[in-house]
Coordinates of C-alpha atoms and ligand atoms in Angstrom, one line a residue:
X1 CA 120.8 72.8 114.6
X2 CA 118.2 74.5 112.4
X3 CA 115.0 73.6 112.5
X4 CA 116.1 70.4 114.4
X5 CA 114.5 69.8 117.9
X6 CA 116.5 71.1 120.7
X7 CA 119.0 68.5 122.3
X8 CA 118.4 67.1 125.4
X9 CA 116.7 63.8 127.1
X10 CA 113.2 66.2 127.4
X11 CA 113.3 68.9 125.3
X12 CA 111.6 71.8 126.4
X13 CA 108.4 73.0 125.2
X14 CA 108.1 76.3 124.9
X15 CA 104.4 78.4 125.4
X16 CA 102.8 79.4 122.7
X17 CA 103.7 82.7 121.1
X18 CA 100.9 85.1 119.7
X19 CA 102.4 87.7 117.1
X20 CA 100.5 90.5 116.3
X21 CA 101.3 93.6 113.8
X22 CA 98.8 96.6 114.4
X23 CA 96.4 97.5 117.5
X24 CA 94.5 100.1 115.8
X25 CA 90.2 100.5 115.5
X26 CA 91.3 101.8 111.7
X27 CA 88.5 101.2 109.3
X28 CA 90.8 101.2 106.3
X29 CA 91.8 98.9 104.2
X30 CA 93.9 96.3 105.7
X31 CA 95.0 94.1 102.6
X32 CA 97.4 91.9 104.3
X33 CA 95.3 91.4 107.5
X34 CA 98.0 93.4 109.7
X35 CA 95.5 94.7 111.8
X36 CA 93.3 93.7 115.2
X37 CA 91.0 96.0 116.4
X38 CA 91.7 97.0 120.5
X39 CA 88.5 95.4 121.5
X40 CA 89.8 92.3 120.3
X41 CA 93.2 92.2 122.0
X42 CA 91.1 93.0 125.0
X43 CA 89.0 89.7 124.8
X44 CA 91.9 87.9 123.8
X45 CA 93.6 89.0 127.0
X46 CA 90.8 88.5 129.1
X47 CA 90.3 84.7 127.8
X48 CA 94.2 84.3 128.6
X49 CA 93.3 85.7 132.5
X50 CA 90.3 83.4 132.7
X51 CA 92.2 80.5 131.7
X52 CA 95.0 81.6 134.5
X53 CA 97.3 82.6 131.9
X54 CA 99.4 85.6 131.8
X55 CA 100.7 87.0 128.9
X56 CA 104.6 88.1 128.7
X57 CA 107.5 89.6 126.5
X58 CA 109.3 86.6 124.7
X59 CA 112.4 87.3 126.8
X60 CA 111.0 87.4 129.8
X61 CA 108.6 83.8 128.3
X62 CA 112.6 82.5 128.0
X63 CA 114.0 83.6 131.4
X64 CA 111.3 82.2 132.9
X65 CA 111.6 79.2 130.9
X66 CA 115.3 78.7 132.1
X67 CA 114.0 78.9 135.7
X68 CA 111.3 76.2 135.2
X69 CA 108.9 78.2 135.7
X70 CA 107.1 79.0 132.4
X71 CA 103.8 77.6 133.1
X72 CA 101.3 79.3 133.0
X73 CA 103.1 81.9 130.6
X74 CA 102.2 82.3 126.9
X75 CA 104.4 85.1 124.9
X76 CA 102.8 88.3 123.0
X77 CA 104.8 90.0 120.1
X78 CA 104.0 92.8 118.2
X79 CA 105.7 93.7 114.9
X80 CA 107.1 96.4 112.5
X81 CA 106.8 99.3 115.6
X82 CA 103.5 100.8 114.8
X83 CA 102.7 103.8 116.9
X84 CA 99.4 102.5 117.3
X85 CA 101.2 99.5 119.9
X86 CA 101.7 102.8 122.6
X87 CA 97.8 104.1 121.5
X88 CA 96.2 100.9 122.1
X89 CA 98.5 98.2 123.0
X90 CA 100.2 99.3 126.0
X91 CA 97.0 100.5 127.9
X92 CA 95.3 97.5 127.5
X93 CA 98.6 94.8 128.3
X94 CA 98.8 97.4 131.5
X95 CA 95.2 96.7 132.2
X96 CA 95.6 93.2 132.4
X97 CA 99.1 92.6 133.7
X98 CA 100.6 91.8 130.9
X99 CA 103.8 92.8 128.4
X100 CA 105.1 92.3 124.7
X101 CA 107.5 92.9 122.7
X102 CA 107.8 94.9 120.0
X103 CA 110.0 94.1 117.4
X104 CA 111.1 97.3 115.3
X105 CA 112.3 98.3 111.6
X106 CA 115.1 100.4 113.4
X107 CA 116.0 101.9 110.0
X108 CA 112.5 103.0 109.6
X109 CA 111.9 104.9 113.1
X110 CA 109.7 108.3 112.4
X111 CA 108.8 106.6 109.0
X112 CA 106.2 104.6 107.4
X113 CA 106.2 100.6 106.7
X114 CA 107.0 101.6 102.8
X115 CA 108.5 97.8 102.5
X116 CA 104.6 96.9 102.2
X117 CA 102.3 98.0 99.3
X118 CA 99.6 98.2 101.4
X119 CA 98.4 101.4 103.5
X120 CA 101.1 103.9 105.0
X121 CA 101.1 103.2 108.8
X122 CA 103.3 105.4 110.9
X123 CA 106.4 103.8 112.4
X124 CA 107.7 104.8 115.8
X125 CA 110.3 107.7 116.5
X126 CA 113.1 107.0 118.8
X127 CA 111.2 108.8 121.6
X128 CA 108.1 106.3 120.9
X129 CA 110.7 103.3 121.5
X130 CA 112.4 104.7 124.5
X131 CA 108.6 104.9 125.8
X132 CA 108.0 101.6 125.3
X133 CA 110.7 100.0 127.0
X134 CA 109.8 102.7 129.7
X135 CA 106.3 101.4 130.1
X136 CA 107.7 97.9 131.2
X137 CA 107.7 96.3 127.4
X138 CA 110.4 94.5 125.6
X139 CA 111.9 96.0 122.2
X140 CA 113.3 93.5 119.7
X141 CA 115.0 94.4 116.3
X142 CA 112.9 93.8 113.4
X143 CA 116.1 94.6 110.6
X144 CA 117.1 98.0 109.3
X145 CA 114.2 97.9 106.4
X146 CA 112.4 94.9 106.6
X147 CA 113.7 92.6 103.8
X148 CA 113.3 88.9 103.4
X149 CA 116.6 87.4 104.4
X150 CA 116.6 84.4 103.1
X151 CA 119.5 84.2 100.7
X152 CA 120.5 87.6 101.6
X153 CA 124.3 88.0 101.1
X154 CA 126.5 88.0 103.9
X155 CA 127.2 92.0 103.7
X156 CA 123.7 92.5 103.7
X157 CA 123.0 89.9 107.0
X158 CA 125.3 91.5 108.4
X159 CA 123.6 95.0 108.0
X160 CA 120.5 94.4 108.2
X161 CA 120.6 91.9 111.6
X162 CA 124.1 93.9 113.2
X163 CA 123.3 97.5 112.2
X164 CA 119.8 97.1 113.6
X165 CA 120.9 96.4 117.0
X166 CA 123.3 99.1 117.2
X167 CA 121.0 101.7 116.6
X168 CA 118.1 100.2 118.6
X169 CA 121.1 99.8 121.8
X170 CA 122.2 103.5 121.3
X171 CA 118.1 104.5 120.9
X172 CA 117.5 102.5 124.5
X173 CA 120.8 102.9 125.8
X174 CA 120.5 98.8 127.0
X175 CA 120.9 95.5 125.6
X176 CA 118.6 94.2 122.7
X177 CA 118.6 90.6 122.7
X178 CA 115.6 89.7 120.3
X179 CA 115.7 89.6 117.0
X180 CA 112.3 88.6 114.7
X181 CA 112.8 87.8 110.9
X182 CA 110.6 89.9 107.9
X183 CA 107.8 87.9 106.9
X184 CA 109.3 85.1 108.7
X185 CA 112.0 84.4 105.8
X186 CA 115.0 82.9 107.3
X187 CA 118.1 80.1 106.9
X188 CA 120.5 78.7 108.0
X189 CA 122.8 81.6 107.0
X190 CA 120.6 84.4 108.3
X191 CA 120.0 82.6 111.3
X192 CA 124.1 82.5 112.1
X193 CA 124.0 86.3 111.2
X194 CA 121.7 87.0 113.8
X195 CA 124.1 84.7 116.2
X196 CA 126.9 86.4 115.2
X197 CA 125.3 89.8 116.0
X198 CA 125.4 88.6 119.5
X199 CA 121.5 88.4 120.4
X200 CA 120.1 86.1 122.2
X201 CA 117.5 84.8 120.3
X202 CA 115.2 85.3 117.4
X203 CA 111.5 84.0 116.5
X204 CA 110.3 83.3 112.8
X205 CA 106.6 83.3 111.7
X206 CA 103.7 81.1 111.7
X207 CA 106.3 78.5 111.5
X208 CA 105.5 75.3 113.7
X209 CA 109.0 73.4 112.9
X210 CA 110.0 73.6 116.7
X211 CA 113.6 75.1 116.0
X212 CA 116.8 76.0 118.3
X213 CA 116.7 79.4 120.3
X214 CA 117.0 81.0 117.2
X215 CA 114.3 79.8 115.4
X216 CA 111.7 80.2 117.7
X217 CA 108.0 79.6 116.4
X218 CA 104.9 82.2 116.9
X219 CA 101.6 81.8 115.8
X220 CA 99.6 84.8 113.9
X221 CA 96.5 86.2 115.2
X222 CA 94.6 87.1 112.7
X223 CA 92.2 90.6 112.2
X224 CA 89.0 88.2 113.0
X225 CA 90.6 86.0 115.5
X226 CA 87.9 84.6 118.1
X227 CA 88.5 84.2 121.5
X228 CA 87.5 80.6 120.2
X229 CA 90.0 81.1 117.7
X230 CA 93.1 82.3 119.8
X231 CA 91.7 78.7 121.9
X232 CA 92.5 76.6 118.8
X233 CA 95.5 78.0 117.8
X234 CA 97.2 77.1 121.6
X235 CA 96.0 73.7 121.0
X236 CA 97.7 73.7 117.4
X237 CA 100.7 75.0 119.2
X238 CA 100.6 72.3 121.8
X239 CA 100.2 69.1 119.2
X240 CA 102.7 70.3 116.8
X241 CA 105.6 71.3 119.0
X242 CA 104.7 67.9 120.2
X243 CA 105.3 66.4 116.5
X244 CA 108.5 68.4 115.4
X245 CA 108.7 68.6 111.5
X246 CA 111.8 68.0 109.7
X247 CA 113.6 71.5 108.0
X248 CA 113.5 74.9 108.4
X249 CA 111.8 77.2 106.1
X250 CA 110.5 80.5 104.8
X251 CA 107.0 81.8 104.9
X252 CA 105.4 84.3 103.9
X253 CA 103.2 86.7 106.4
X254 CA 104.3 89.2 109.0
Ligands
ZN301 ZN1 107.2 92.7 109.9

């Protein structure tokens, strides 16, 4: 059920999950606090290898998790399909071992993030995507144009969740079994949408109600995030999923 812990006589915990937007050493005005420069990825990537952890795609964090054998894992996610995730992500997750998703606007691909009002960041051609998955990386769908879809209409679920698939299967020519919700807005509805699309699972935003496999929470790193600070947040992650919270929800970054 929604927003209900998962069933089961020891529910499974699952890693934390970092979500990050843009890897880019941009000096320009970053208004919604999308952006981390790539010195600070590195050091948050080097902290995760000191403390023995090893940071994965969210499918492979869920495969593993299956298998039992999750420890030691945490999940990195990148959204909206910036170009700057092949400039500056993808070297430095190769440096250390590592891999993320990225979760697309697969009606956007060669475009801009024009949902936003904040600066024009370039958004990934088909060839850029292909690339990524190339380079070992996971690609998610991220909707056709990045709406909020809670209360969305059926028809418009349907399109937005459905159609982005399609074109992101035909793009990779493979499967695409994540799905991540536009600034984290979801229901109960837009979750069964993204069911019914036949993916595997989907992760919201910020959101620490510890939800079904379709829910799935993340926690935001944030332009200024500390090593100390990406520290604090696994803790958070670790007492809340610990304390489930009644509901789902809908919030508002990412
Ligand atoms: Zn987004």
């Amino acid at each position: 059920m929604l927003g209900q812990p998962q069933v089961g006589s020891a529910r499974t915990v699952t890693p934390p999950v970092f979500m990050y937007h843009s890897i880019s050493p941009s000096t320009e005005p970053d208004p919604h606090r999308l952006r981390v420069a790539p010195a600070r990825l590195d050091r948050h990537l080097r902290l995760l290898s000191r403390l023995g952890l090893r940071g994965v795609s969210l499918g492979e964090l869920l495969r593993a998790q299956e298998q039992g054998r999750a420890r030691g894992l945490v999940g990195l996610t990148f959204d909206d399909g910036y170009t700057d995730f092949l400039d500056h992500a993808v070297p430095l997750l190769e440096r250390h071992g590592m891999t993320g998703t990225l979760y697309v606007v697969a009606g956007r691909l060669g475009g801009v993030n024009e949902w936003d009002d904040g600066p024009r960041l370039p958004i990934m051609d088909a060839d850029q995507v292909r690339a990524v998955a190339t380079a070992g990386h996971e690609v998610g769908s991220h909707t056709m144009t990045h709406p909020r879809l809670a209360g969305a209409e059926p028809a418009a679920l349907a399109a937005e969740v459905g159609e982005s698939r399609r074109v992101l299967e035909d793009v990779l020519q493979a499967e695409v079994p994540g799905f991540c919700y536009p600034y984290g807005s979801f229901d109960a509805g837009a979750a069964d949408a993204v069911r019914a699309a036949g993916y595997d699972h989907a992760c919201v935003t910020g959101d620490y109600d510890p939800g079904d496999r379709f829910t799935l929470p993340r926690s935001y790193v944030s332009p200024v995030d500390t090593t100390v600070h990406v520290i604090a947040r696994m803790v958070r992650h670790r007492f809340r999923v610990r304390r489930p919270l009644p509901g789902g929800g809908s919030r508002s970054s990412g």
